[in-house]
Short mmCIF file of C-alpha atoms and ligand atoms in Angstrom, two decimals:
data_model
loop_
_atom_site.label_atom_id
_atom_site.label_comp_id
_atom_site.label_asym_id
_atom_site.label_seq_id
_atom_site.Cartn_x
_atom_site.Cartn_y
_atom_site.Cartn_z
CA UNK A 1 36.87 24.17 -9.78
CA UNK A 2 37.71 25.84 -13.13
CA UNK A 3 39.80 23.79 -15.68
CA UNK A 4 41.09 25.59 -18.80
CA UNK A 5 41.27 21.72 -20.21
CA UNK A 6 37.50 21.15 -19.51
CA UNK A 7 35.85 19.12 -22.38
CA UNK A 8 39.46 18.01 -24.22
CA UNK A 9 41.11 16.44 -21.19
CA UNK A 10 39.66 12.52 -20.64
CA UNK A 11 40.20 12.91 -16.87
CA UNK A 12 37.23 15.00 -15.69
CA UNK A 13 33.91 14.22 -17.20
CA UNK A 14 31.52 15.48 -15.02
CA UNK A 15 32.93 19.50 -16.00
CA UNK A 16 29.51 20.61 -16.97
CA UNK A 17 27.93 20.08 -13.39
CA UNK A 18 28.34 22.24 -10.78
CA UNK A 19 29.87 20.31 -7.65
CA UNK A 20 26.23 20.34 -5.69
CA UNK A 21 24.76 18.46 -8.98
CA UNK A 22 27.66 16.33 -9.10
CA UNK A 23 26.94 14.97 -5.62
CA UNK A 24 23.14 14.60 -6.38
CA UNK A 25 23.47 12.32 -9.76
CA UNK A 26 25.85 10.24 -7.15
CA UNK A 27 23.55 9.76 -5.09
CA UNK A 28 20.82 9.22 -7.29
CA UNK A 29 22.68 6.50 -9.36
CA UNK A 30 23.33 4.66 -5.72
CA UNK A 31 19.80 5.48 -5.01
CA UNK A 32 18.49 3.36 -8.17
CA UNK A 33 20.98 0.54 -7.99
CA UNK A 34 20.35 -0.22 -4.39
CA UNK A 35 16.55 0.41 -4.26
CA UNK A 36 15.84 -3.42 -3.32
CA UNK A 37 17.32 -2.35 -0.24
CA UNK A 38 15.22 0.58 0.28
CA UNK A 39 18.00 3.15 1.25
CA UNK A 40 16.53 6.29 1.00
CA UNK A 41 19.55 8.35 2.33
CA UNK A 42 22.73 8.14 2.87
CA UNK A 43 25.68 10.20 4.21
CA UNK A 44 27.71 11.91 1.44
CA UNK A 45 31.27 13.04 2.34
CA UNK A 46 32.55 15.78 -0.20
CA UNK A 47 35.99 16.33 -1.48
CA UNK A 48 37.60 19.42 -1.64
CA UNK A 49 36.67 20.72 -5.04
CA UNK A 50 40.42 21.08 -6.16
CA UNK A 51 43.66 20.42 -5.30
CA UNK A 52 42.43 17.15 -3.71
CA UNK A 53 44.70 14.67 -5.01
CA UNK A 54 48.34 13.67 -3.78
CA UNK A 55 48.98 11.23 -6.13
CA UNK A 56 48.87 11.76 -9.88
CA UNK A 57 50.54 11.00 -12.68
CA UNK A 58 51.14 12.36 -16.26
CA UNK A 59 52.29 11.27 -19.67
CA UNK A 60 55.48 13.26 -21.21
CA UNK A 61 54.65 14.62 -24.59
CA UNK A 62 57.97 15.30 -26.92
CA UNK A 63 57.62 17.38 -29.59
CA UNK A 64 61.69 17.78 -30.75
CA UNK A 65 63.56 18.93 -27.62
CA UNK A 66 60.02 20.56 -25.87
CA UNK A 67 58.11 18.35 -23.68
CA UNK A 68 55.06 18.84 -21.61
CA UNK A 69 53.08 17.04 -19.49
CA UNK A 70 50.21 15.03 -21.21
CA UNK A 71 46.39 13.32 -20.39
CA UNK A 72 44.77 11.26 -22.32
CA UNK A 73 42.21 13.14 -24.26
CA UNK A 74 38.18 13.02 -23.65
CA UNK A 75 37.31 12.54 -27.06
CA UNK A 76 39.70 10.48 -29.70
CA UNK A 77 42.87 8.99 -29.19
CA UNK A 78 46.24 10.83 -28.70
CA UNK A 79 47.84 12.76 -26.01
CA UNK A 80 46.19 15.73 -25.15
CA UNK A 81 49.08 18.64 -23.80
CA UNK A 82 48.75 20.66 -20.34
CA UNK A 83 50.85 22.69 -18.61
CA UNK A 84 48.62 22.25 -14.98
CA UNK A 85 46.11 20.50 -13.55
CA UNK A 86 43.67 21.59 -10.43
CA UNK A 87 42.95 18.76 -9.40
CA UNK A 88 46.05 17.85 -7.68
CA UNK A 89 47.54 19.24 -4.23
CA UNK A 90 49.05 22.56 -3.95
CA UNK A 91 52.27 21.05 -4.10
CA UNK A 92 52.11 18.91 -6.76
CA UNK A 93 50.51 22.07 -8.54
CA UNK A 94 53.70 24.21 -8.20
CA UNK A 95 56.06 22.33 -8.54
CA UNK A 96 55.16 20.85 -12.19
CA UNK A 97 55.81 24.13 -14.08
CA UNK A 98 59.51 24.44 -12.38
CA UNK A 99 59.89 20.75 -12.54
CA UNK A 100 59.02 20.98 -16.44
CA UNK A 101 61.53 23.42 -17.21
CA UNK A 102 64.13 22.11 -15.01
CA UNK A 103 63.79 18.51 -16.92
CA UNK A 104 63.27 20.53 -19.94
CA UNK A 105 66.71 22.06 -19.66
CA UNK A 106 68.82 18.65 -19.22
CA UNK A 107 68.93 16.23 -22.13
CA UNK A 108 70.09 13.63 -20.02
CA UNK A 109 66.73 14.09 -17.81
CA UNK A 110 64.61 14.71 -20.32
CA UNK A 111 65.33 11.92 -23.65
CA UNK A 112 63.17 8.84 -23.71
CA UNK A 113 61.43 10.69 -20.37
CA UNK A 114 57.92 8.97 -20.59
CA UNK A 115 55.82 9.36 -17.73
CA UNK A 116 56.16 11.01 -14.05
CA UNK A 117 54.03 10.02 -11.04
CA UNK A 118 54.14 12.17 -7.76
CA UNK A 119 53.55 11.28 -4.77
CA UNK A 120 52.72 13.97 -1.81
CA UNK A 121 51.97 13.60 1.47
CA UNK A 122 51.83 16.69 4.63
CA UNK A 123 55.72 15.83 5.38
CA UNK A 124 57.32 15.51 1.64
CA UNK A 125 57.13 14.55 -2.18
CA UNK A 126 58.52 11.89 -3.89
CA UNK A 127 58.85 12.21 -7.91
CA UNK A 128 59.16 9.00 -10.03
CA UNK A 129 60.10 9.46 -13.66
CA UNK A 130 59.56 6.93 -15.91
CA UNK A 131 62.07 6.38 -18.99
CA UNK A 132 61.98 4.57 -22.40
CA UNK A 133 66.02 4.03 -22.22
CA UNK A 134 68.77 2.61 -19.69
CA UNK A 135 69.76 4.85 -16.69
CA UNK A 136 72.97 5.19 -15.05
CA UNK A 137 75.13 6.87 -13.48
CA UNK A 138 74.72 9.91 -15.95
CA UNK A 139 71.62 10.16 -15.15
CA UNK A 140 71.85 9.86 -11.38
CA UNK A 141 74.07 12.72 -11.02
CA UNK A 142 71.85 14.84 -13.14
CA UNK A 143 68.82 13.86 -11.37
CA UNK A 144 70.60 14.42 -7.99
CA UNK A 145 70.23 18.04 -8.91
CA UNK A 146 66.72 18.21 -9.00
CA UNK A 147 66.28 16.49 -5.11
CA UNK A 148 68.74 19.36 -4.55
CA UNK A 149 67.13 21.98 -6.01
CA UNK A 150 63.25 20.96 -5.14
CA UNK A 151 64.00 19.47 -1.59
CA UNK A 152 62.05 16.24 -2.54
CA UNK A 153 62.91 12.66 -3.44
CA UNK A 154 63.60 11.25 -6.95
CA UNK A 155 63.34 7.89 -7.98
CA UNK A 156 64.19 6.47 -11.61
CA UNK A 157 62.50 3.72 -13.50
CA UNK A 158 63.20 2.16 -16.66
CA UNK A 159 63.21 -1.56 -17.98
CA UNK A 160 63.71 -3.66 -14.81
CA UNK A 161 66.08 -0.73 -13.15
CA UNK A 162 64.50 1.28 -9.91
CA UNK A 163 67.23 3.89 -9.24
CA UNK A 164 66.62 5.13 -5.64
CA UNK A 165 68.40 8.45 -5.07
CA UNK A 166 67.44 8.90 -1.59
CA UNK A 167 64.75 6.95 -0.43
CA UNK A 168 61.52 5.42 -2.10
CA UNK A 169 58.79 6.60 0.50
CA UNK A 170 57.13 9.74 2.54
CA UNK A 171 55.82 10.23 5.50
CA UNK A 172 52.05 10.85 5.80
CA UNK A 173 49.99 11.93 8.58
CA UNK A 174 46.67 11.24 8.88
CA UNK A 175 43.99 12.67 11.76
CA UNK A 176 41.29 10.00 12.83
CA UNK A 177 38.84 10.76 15.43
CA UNK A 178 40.76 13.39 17.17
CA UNK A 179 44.13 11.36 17.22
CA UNK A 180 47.23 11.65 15.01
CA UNK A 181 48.99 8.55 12.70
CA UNK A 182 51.91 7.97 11.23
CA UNK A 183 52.53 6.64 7.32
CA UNK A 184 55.25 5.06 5.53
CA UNK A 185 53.86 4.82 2.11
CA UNK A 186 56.33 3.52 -0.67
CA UNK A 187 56.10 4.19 -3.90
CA UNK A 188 54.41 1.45 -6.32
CA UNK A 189 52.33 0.30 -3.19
CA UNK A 190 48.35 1.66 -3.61
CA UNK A 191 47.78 4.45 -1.51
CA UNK A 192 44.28 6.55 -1.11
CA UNK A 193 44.98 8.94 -3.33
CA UNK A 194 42.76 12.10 -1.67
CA UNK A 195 43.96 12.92 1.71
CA UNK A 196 41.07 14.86 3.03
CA UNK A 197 38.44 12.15 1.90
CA UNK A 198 40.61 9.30 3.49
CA UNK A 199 40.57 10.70 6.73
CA UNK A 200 36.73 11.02 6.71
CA UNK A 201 36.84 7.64 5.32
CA UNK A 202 38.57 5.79 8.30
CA UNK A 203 36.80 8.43 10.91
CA UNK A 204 33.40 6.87 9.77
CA UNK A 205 34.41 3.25 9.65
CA UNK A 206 35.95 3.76 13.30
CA UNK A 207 32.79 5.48 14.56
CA UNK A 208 30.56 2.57 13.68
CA UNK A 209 32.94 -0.25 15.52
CA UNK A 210 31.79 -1.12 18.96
CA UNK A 211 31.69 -4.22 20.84
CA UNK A 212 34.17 -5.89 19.36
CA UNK A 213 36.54 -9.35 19.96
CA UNK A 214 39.30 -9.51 17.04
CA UNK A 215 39.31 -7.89 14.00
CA UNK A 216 39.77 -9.71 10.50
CA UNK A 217 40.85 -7.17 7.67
CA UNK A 218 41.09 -8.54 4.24
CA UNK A 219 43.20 -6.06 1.02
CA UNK A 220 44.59 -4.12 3.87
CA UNK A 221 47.39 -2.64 2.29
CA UNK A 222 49.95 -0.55 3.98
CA UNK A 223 47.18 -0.33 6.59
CA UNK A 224 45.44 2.63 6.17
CA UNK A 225 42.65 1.39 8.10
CA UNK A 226 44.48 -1.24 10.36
CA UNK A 227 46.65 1.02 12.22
CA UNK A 228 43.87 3.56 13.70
CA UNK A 229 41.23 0.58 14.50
CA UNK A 230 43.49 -1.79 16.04
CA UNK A 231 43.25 0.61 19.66
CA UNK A 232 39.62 -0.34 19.04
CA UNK A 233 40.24 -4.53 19.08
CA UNK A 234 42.21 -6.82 20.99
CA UNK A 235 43.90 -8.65 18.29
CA UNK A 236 43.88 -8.05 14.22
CA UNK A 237 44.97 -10.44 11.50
CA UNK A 238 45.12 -8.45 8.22
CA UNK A 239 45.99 -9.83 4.71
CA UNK A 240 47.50 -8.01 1.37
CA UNK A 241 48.72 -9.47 -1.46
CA UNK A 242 51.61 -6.90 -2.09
CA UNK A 243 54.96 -6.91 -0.88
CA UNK A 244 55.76 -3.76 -0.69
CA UNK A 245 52.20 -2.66 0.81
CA UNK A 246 52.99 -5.04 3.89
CA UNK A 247 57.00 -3.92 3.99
CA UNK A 248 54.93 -0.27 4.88
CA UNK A 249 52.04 -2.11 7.06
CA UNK A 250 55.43 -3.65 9.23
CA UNK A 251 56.69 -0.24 9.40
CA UNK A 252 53.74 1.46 10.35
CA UNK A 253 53.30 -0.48 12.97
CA UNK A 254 56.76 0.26 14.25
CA UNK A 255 56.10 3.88 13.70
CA UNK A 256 52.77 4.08 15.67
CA UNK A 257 54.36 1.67 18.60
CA UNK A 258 51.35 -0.66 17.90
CA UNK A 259 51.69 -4.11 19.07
CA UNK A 260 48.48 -6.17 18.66
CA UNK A 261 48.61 -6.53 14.44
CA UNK A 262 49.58 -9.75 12.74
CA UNK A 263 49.88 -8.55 9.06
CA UNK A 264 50.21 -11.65 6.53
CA UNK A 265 51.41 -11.46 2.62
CA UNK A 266 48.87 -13.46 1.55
CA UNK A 267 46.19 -13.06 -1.25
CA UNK A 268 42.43 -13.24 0.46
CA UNK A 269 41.91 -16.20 -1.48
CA UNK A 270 44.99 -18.21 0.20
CA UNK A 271 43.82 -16.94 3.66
CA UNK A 272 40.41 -18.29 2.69
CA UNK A 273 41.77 -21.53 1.98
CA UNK A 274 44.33 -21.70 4.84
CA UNK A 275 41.07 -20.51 7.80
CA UNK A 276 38.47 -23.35 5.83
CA UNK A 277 41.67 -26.00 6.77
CA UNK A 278 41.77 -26.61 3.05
CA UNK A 279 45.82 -25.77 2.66
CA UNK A 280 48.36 -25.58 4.92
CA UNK A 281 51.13 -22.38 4.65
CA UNK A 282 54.61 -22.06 5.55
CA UNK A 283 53.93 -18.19 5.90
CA UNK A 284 51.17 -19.10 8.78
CA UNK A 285 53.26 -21.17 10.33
CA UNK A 286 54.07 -19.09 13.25
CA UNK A 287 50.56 -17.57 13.90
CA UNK A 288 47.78 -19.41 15.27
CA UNK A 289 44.42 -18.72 12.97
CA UNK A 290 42.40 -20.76 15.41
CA UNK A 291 43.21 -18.17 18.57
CA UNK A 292 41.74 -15.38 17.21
CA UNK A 293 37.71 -14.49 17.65
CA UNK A 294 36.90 -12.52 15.01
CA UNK A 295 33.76 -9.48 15.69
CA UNK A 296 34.27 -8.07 12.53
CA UNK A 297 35.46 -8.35 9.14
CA UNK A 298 36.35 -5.20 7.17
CA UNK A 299 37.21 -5.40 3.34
CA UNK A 300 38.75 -3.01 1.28
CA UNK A 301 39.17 -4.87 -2.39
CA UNK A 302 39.85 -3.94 -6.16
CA UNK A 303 36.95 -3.14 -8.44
CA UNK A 304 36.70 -6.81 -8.86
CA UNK A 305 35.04 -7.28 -5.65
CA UNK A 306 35.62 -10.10 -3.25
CA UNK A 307 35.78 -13.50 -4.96
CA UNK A 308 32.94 -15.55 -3.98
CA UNK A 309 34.50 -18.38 -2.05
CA UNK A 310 35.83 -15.51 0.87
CA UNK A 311 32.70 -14.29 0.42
CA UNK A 312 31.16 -17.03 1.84
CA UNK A 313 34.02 -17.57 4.33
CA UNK A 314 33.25 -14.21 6.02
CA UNK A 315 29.46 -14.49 5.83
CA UNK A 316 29.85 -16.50 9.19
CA UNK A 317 31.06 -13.49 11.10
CA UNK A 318 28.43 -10.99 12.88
CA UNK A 319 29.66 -7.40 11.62
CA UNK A 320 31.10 -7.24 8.12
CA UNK A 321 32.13 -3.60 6.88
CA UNK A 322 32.72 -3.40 2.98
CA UNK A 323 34.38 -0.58 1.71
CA UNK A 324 33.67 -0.61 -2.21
CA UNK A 325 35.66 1.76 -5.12
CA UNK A 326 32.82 -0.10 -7.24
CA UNK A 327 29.28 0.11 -6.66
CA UNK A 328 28.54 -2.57 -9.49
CA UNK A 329 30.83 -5.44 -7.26
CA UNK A 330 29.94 -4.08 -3.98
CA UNK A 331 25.79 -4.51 -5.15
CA UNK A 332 26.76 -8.20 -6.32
CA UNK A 333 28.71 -9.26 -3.13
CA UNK A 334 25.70 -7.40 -0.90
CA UNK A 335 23.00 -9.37 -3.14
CA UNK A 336 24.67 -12.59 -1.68
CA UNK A 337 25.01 -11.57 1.92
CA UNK A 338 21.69 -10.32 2.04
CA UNK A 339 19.58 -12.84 3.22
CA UNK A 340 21.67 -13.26 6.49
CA UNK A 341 22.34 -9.24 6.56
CA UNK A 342 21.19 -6.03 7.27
CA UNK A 343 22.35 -2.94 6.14
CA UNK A 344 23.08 -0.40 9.36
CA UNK A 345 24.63 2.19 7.28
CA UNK A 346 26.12 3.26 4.08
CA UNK A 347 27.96 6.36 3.22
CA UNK A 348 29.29 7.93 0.04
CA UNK A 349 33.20 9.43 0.12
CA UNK A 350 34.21 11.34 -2.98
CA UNK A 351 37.73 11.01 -3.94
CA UNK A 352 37.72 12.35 -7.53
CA UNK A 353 35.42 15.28 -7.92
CA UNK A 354 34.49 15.58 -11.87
CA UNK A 355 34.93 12.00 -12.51
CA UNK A 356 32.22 9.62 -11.99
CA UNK A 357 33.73 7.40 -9.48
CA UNK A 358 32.12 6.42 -6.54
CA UNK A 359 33.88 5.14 -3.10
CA UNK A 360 31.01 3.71 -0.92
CA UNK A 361 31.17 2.31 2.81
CA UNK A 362 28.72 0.00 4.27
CA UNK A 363 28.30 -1.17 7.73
CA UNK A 364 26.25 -4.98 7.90
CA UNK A 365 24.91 -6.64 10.89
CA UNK A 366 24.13 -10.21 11.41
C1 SAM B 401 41.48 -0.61 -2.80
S1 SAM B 401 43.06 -1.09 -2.23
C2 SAM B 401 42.84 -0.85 -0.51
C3 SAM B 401 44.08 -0.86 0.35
C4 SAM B 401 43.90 -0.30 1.77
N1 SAM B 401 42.71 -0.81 2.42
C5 SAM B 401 43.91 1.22 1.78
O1 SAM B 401 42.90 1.82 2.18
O2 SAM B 401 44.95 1.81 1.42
C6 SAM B 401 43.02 -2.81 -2.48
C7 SAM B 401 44.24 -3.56 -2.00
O3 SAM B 401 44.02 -4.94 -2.22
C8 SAM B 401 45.24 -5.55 -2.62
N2 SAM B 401 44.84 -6.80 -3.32
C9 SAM B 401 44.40 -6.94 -4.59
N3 SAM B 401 44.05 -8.22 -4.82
C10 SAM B 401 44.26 -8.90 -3.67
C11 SAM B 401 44.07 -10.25 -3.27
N4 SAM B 401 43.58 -11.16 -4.12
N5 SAM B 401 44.38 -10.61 -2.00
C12 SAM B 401 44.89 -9.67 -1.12
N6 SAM B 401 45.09 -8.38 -1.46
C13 SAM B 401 44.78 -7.99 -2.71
C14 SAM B 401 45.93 -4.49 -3.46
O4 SAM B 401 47.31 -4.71 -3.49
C15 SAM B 401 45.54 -3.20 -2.72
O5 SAM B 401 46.50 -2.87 -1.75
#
């Protein structure tokens, strides 16, 4: 990928490798912070090398009545001004310029406009823009104009105000292991935010799942990975802590005519709490934890890691997989199980090329 912003913009700081030396100083860097573990190798899953991501968002830069769109710089503070950005999906990509101008053009739309997220998924974009003032019904009929215009959805967010135009989702489809799925993903739920890696992602977790009872997922969120591996159990409980994530998770169920998930709002530590008998919930009330027979465990959490209470909790299952947006947590939480582990296999999935984040998956046996 070229970048015209290479070396100013504090997004991508790995612009001076080429993408093959990227993926090596990955792997090396897992290489070295797992070596107790003696994993020589390991599968790596690329990214496309731009126009992977279908979420982004930017800062709005005013200077009088000319805005642009705006990163955080890589060096110093301040706002650093761009009018594109490679990195996200061909979609995303053209409409910013038009978008710009079209916002640009409307003082109503544009004053106090302070950030915009997008959203994009195979079926449609979704545009959230993010003001600094109160917004009415001025600024609905202005704003109607651009879902007119641009075919996509607009949503509008200021101090405790979500203004809904149309609707405040899109549909995503996602290809696992040959089949098709369905998405409802709202906006301000998480959401993977590169497509292509996400599908290789769940693909690899669902090859490695065999001979199983129930499945426990913990973080599942709208369930990304719930809905294609529940044809692979008999019954799944899965747990997320936001609301709007498990409004989606309901949904997709619906959606994918999938009958055999119990999704719970629930934070992993309550559900920890609530399977050890140490607190009773009126939100379990209606599901019996005790008639489920759990195979496998799969966890999905922040960069925090799992806390170590549910870490202990799941320790007593037989197949746990951990899927890890922080090798630093993920190495702590493996540390613990290890004595009662063994590591079967772990894979690498990039999901932000030029950025040194690492998404790791790792598949443990009893
Ligand atoms: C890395 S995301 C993964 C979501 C999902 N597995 C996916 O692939 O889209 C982590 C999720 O954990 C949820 N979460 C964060 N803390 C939590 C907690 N203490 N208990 C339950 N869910 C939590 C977040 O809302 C978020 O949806």
């Amino acid at each position: 990928m070229e970048c015209k912003y290479f070396g100013e913009c504090g997004s991508c700081k790995l612009y001076d490798l080429s993408y093959t030396q990227q993926i090596e100083q990955k792997k090396e860097y897992i290489k070295e912070l797992f070596s107790d573990f003696l994993i020589d190798d390991f599968e790596f899953f690329a990214s496309n090398e731009e126009h992977y991501r279908n979420r982004a968002e930017f800062r709005i830069w005013h200077d009088g009545d000319e805005i642009s769109y705006g990163m955080h710089k890589l060096k110093g503070k301040g706002v650093l001004k761009i009018d594109e950005c490679p990195k996200v999906d061909e979609q995303i990509y053209a409409l910013m310029p038009k978008l710009k101008k079209f916002l640009q053009n409307s003082d109503e739309l544009r004053e106090k406009l302070y950030g915009i997220e997008f959203l994009s998924s195979k079926n449609g974009m979704l545009v959230t823009l993010i003001y600094h003032k109160q917004i009415g019904q001025d600024w609905k009929k202005e704003a109607r104009k651009i879902e007119e215009k641009f075919g996509i959805f607009v949503i509008g967010r200021a101090k405790k105000i979500k203004e809904v135009l149309s609707q405040d989702f899109v549909l995503e489809s996602l290809q696992v292991e040959d089949k098709n799925y369905t998405y409802k993903i709202i906006e301000g739920g998480f959401s993977q935010p590169n497509r292509v890696t996400n599908e290789k992602m769940i693909s690899w977790v669902s090859s490695h799942v065999k001979n199983t009872k129930d499945l426990l997922e913990l973080y599942c969120g709208h369930g990304n990975f719930t809905i294609p591996l529940s044809g692979k159990f008999k019954k799944v409980l899965a747990t997320e802590i936001s609301k709007t994530s498990i409004k989606s998770a309901h949904f997709n169920c619906e959606l994918n005519n999938i009958k055999n998930i119990k999704f719970l709002r629930m934070s992993v530590e309550e559900l920890t709490s609530a399977m050890n008998k140490e607190r009773e919930f009126n939100r379990l009330k209606e599901i019996d934890l005790d008639s489920f027979n759990f195979s496998h465990v799969l966890i999905d959490p922040p960069r925090a890691g799992i806390d170590a209470k549910s870490l202990e909790f799941i320790n007593q299952f037989e197949n746990i997989i951990y899927i890890s947006c922080n090798p630093k947590t993920l190495k702590r939480d493996i540390d613990i199980l290890n004595s009662d582990f063994k590591i079967v296999d772990f894979a690498l999935f990039d999901q932000f090329v030029h950025t040194n984040h690492i998404e790791s998956g790792v598949i443990l046996k009893k």
